[in-house]
């Protein structure tokens, strides 16, 4: 169900929902102080508030969402992203936020972005992922998500993890929870596997 950027920001990502179901989870597991963060698919910028403005960079393909993010959070850096190469130097990012993005893009696109993520992550860097997922035990939620959400690629837990593992990432499922009673959410991290010689 597509919404304008402003309606999306106020009705789908109000502050209390973002804080309870995204920010509190991230902050309980990861220390963001003095860390450089890429918000991949930053949308209207709701995740920037847990980061220092000098160490945050949000990229998003929707120009209207970028325009709104810049109005709402003028001290933060947002940029339109319409290419396959992320405009960031090699080995310069500590954490990449991938929040509610993967269920909008194909497997092939994810594979390409995983290569880019490896390029820009510092050694020991981490991808922080939070996505809706299909769960066998929650069939009503699955039906609701497929009807309501405009993401065409909501996957199972295994499908998400398989994509990362095929891209040579080690994954850790941190938590699975229900958001607003209707969305199955998986929260996991992924670290590039470094070859030992």
mmCIF file of C-alpha atoms in Angstrom:
data_model
loop_
_atom_site.group_PDB
_atom_site.id
_atom_site.type_symbol
_atom_site.label_atom_id
_atom_site.label_comp_id
_atom_site.label_asym_id
_atom_site.label_seq_id
_atom_site.Cartn_x
_atom_site.Cartn_y
_atom_site.Cartn_z
ATOM 1 C CA UNK A 1 0.000 0.000 0.000
ATOM 2 C CA UNK A 2 2.158 2.913 -1.265
ATOM 3 C CA UNK A 3 2.033 6.129 0.773
ATOM 4 C CA UNK A 4 3.482 9.558 0.173
ATOM 5 C CA UNK A 5 6.794 10.137 2.018
ATOM 6 C CA UNK A 6 5.112 12.413 4.560
ATOM 7 C CA UNK A 7 2.258 9.969 5.292
ATOM 8 C CA UNK A 8 4.764 7.125 5.505
ATOM 9 C CA UNK A 9 6.873 9.068 7.991
ATOM 10 C CA UNK A 10 3.978 9.981 10.278
ATOM 11 C CA UNK A 11 1.823 6.846 10.052
ATOM 12 C CA UNK A 12 4.202 3.945 9.346
ATOM 13 C CA UNK A 13 7.314 5.282 11.094
ATOM 14 C CA UNK A 14 6.071 7.525 13.929
ATOM 15 C CA UNK A 15 8.718 8.222 16.570
ATOM 16 C CA UNK A 16 7.366 5.795 19.163
ATOM 17 C CA UNK A 17 7.216 2.892 16.684
ATOM 18 C CA UNK A 18 10.702 3.624 15.374
ATOM 19 C CA UNK A 19 12.108 3.927 18.893
ATOM 20 C CA UNK A 20 10.398 0.807 20.288
ATOM 21 C CA UNK A 21 10.831 -1.575 17.366
ATOM 22 C CA UNK A 22 14.066 -0.354 15.771
ATOM 23 C CA UNK A 23 16.205 2.028 17.821
ATOM 24 C CA UNK A 24 15.849 0.280 21.181
ATOM 25 C CA UNK A 25 16.800 -3.046 19.596
ATOM 26 C CA UNK A 26 19.847 -1.613 17.839
ATOM 27 C CA UNK A 27 21.096 0.330 20.848
ATOM 28 C CA UNK A 28 20.735 -2.685 23.134
ATOM 29 C CA UNK A 29 23.139 -4.673 20.962
ATOM 30 C CA UNK A 30 25.473 -2.181 19.271
ATOM 31 C CA UNK A 31 27.478 0.778 20.562
ATOM 32 C CA UNK A 32 27.140 3.555 17.985
ATOM 33 C CA UNK A 33 29.367 6.158 19.633
ATOM 34 C CA UNK A 34 32.287 7.221 17.411
ATOM 35 C CA UNK A 35 31.113 4.865 14.670
ATOM 36 C CA UNK A 36 30.593 5.809 11.028
ATOM 37 C CA UNK A 37 27.213 4.612 9.833
ATOM 38 C CA UNK A 38 25.678 4.171 6.408
ATOM 39 C CA UNK A 39 21.877 4.029 6.435
ATOM 40 C CA UNK A 40 21.202 2.043 3.269
ATOM 41 C CA UNK A 41 17.702 2.895 2.043
ATOM 42 C CA UNK A 42 17.334 5.667 4.613
ATOM 43 C CA UNK A 43 13.803 6.610 3.552
ATOM 44 C CA UNK A 44 12.606 9.716 5.370
ATOM 45 C CA UNK A 45 15.595 9.641 7.734
ATOM 46 C CA UNK A 46 13.942 8.282 10.879
ATOM 47 C CA UNK A 47 17.019 6.266 11.877
ATOM 48 C CA UNK A 48 19.457 9.173 11.882
ATOM 49 C CA UNK A 49 18.422 10.353 15.344
ATOM 50 C CA UNK A 50 20.407 7.591 17.094
ATOM 51 C CA UNK A 51 23.599 8.606 15.279
ATOM 52 C CA UNK A 52 25.909 11.581 15.510
ATOM 53 C CA UNK A 53 25.262 13.901 12.565
ATOM 54 C CA UNK A 54 28.956 13.974 11.571
ATOM 55 C CA UNK A 55 29.128 10.192 11.404
ATOM 56 C CA UNK A 56 25.902 9.383 9.577
ATOM 57 C CA UNK A 57 25.234 9.110 5.848
ATOM 58 C CA UNK A 58 21.826 8.136 4.467
ATOM 59 C CA UNK A 59 21.258 7.025 0.889
ATOM 60 C CA UNK A 60 17.859 6.478 -0.697
ATOM 61 C CA UNK A 61 16.618 6.086 -4.314
ATOM 62 C CA UNK A 62 13.373 8.040 -3.778
ATOM 63 C CA UNK A 63 14.027 11.748 -4.306
ATOM 64 C CA UNK A 64 10.871 12.826 -2.453
ATOM 65 C CA UNK A 65 11.911 10.876 0.650
ATOM 66 C CA UNK A 66 15.377 12.434 0.516
ATOM 67 C CA UNK A 67 13.820 15.891 0.214
ATOM 68 C CA UNK A 68 11.644 15.264 3.284
ATOM 69 C CA UNK A 69 14.561 13.779 5.269
ATOM 70 C CA UNK A 70 16.642 16.890 4.609
ATOM 71 C CA UNK A 71 13.788 19.088 5.819
ATOM 72 C CA UNK A 72 13.167 17.028 8.950
ATOM 73 C CA UNK A 73 16.830 16.481 9.847
ATOM 74 C CA UNK A 74 18.805 19.376 8.337
ATOM 75 C CA UNK A 75 22.021 18.590 10.239
ATOM 76 C CA UNK A 76 22.313 15.102 8.726
ATOM 77 C CA UNK A 77 23.715 14.036 5.386
ATOM 78 C CA UNK A 78 21.337 12.402 2.910
ATOM 79 C CA UNK A 79 21.947 11.687 -0.752
ATOM 80 C CA UNK A 80 19.917 10.312 -3.627
ATOM 81 C CA UNK A 81 21.225 6.893 -4.632
ATOM 82 C CA UNK A 82 20.442 5.722 -8.136
ATOM 83 C CA UNK A 83 23.451 3.644 -9.110
ATOM 84 C CA UNK A 84 24.892 0.294 -8.104
ATOM 85 C CA UNK A 85 28.064 1.792 -6.638
ATOM 86 C CA UNK A 86 27.652 3.284 -3.182
ATOM 87 C CA UNK A 87 29.349 6.725 -3.110
ATOM 88 C CA UNK A 88 31.612 5.941 -0.165
ATOM 89 C CA UNK A 89 35.336 5.221 0.065
ATOM 90 C CA UNK A 90 36.675 1.731 0.679
ATOM 91 C CA UNK A 91 36.925 0.545 4.301
ATOM 92 C CA UNK A 92 35.318 3.654 5.798
ATOM 93 C CA UNK A 93 32.085 2.435 7.460
ATOM 94 C CA UNK A 94 31.665 0.714 10.833
ATOM 95 C CA UNK A 95 27.976 -0.181 10.603
ATOM 96 C CA UNK A 96 25.520 -0.409 7.732
ATOM 97 C CA UNK A 97 21.851 -0.131 8.662
ATOM 98 C CA UNK A 98 19.604 -2.158 6.353
ATOM 99 C CA UNK A 99 16.193 -1.512 7.874
ATOM 100 C CA UNK A 100 13.079 -2.629 5.958
ATOM 101 C CA UNK A 101 14.875 -2.473 2.609
ATOM 102 C CA UNK A 102 15.630 -6.014 1.441
ATOM 103 C CA UNK A 103 11.983 -6.987 1.015
ATOM 104 C CA UNK A 104 11.771 -4.326 -1.704
ATOM 105 C CA UNK A 105 14.626 -5.642 -3.871
ATOM 106 C CA UNK A 106 15.427 -8.794 -5.810
ATOM 107 C CA UNK A 107 17.894 -11.520 -4.857
ATOM 108 C CA UNK A 108 20.226 -10.401 -7.636
ATOM 109 C CA UNK A 109 20.246 -6.808 -6.411
ATOM 110 C CA UNK A 110 20.995 -7.991 -2.876
ATOM 111 C CA UNK A 111 23.944 -10.047 -4.164
ATOM 112 C CA UNK A 112 25.350 -6.965 -5.900
ATOM 113 C CA UNK A 113 24.919 -4.757 -2.838
ATOM 114 C CA UNK A 114 26.571 -7.347 -0.604
ATOM 115 C CA UNK A 115 29.731 -6.939 -2.682
ATOM 116 C CA UNK A 116 29.540 -3.172 -2.238
ATOM 117 C CA UNK A 117 29.004 -3.560 1.500
ATOM 118 C CA UNK A 118 32.218 -5.607 1.736
ATOM 119 C CA UNK A 119 34.089 -2.875 -0.094
ATOM 120 C CA UNK A 120 32.992 -0.020 2.176
ATOM 121 C CA UNK A 121 33.026 -1.791 5.557
ATOM 122 C CA UNK A 122 36.033 -1.349 7.817
ATOM 123 C CA UNK A 123 37.694 -4.542 9.065
ATOM 124 C CA UNK A 124 35.376 -5.824 11.777
ATOM 125 C CA UNK A 125 32.500 -3.781 10.368
ATOM 126 C CA UNK A 126 28.965 -5.062 10.662
ATOM 127 C CA UNK A 127 25.682 -4.983 8.753
ATOM 128 C CA UNK A 128 22.632 -4.480 10.980
ATOM 129 C CA UNK A 129 19.507 -5.893 9.347
ATOM 130 C CA UNK A 130 15.859 -5.677 10.345
ATOM 131 C CA UNK A 131 13.221 -7.026 7.943
ATOM 132 C CA UNK A 132 9.696 -8.411 7.871
ATOM 133 C CA UNK A 133 9.813 -12.163 7.320
ATOM 134 C CA UNK A 134 7.434 -15.012 6.577
ATOM 135 C CA UNK A 135 6.911 -17.357 9.508
ATOM 136 C CA UNK A 136 5.188 -20.739 9.247
ATOM 137 C CA UNK A 137 3.565 -20.334 12.668
ATOM 138 C CA UNK A 138 2.074 -16.914 11.877
ATOM 139 C CA UNK A 139 0.086 -17.413 8.712
ATOM 140 C CA UNK A 140 -2.333 -14.539 9.381
ATOM 141 C CA UNK A 141 0.601 -12.130 9.774
ATOM 142 C CA UNK A 142 2.101 -13.471 6.546
ATOM 143 C CA UNK A 143 -1.132 -12.804 4.675
ATOM 144 C CA UNK A 144 -1.446 -9.331 6.184
ATOM 145 C CA UNK A 145 2.129 -8.361 5.305
ATOM 146 C CA UNK A 146 1.764 -9.606 1.737
ATOM 147 C CA UNK A 147 -1.482 -7.636 1.358
ATOM 148 C CA UNK A 148 -0.494 -4.426 3.150
ATOM 149 C CA UNK A 149 3.202 -3.995 2.441
ATOM 150 C CA UNK A 150 4.360 -2.663 -0.916
ATOM 151 C CA UNK A 151 7.532 -4.759 -0.690
ATOM 152 C CA UNK A 152 7.254 -7.570 -3.232
ATOM 153 C CA UNK A 153 10.023 -9.769 -1.790
ATOM 154 C CA UNK A 154 9.175 -10.585 1.818
ATOM 155 C CA UNK A 155 11.233 -13.705 2.471
ATOM 156 C CA UNK A 156 11.532 -16.417 5.080
ATOM 157 C CA UNK A 157 14.255 -16.240 7.720
ATOM 158 C CA UNK A 158 16.206 -18.940 5.856
ATOM 159 C CA UNK A 159 15.991 -17.079 2.540
ATOM 160 C CA UNK A 160 17.457 -13.878 4.007
ATOM 161 C CA UNK A 161 20.260 -15.722 5.770
ATOM 162 C CA UNK A 162 21.019 -17.895 2.733
ATOM 163 C CA UNK A 163 21.564 -14.786 0.600
ATOM 164 C CA UNK A 164 24.085 -13.384 3.063
ATOM 165 C CA UNK A 165 25.826 -16.698 3.609
ATOM 166 C CA UNK A 166 26.118 -17.235 -0.151
ATOM 167 C CA UNK A 167 27.750 -13.797 -0.273
ATOM 168 C CA UNK A 168 30.354 -14.966 2.265
ATOM 169 C CA UNK A 169 28.917 -13.364 5.379
ATOM 170 C CA UNK A 170 28.614 -14.858 8.828
ATOM 171 C CA UNK A 171 25.161 -14.115 10.263
ATOM 172 C CA UNK A 172 23.850 -13.948 13.798
ATOM 173 C CA UNK A 173 20.106 -13.859 14.409
ATOM 174 C CA UNK A 174 19.738 -11.500 17.357
ATOM 175 C CA UNK A 175 15.993 -11.521 17.809
ATOM 176 C CA UNK A 176 12.675 -12.344 16.171
ATOM 177 C CA UNK A 177 9.624 -10.409 17.319
ATOM 178 C CA UNK A 178 6.187 -9.184 16.326
ATOM 179 C CA UNK A 179 5.799 -5.498 15.495
ATOM 180 C CA UNK A 180 2.405 -3.909 16.201
ATOM 181 C CA UNK A 181 0.864 -7.415 16.454
ATOM 182 C CA UNK A 182 0.872 -7.911 12.677
ATOM 183 C CA UNK A 183 4.437 -7.864 11.364
ATOM 184 C CA UNK A 184 6.913 -10.695 11.881
ATOM 185 C CA UNK A 185 10.345 -9.058 12.215
ATOM 186 C CA UNK A 186 13.798 -10.580 12.121
ATOM 187 C CA UNK A 187 16.786 -8.695 13.520
ATOM 188 C CA UNK A 188 20.194 -10.050 12.546
ATOM 189 C CA UNK A 189 23.751 -8.964 11.942
ATOM 190 C CA UNK A 190 26.147 -9.982 9.189
ATOM 191 C CA UNK A 191 29.938 -9.772 9.100
ATOM 192 C CA UNK A 192 32.045 -10.483 6.000
ATOM 193 C CA UNK A 193 34.005 -13.715 6.302
ATOM 194 C CA UNK A 194 37.705 -12.943 5.988
ATOM 195 C CA UNK A 195 39.799 -15.607 4.321
ATOM 196 C CA UNK A 196 42.627 -17.063 6.366
ATOM 197 C CA UNK A 197 45.936 -17.545 4.563
#
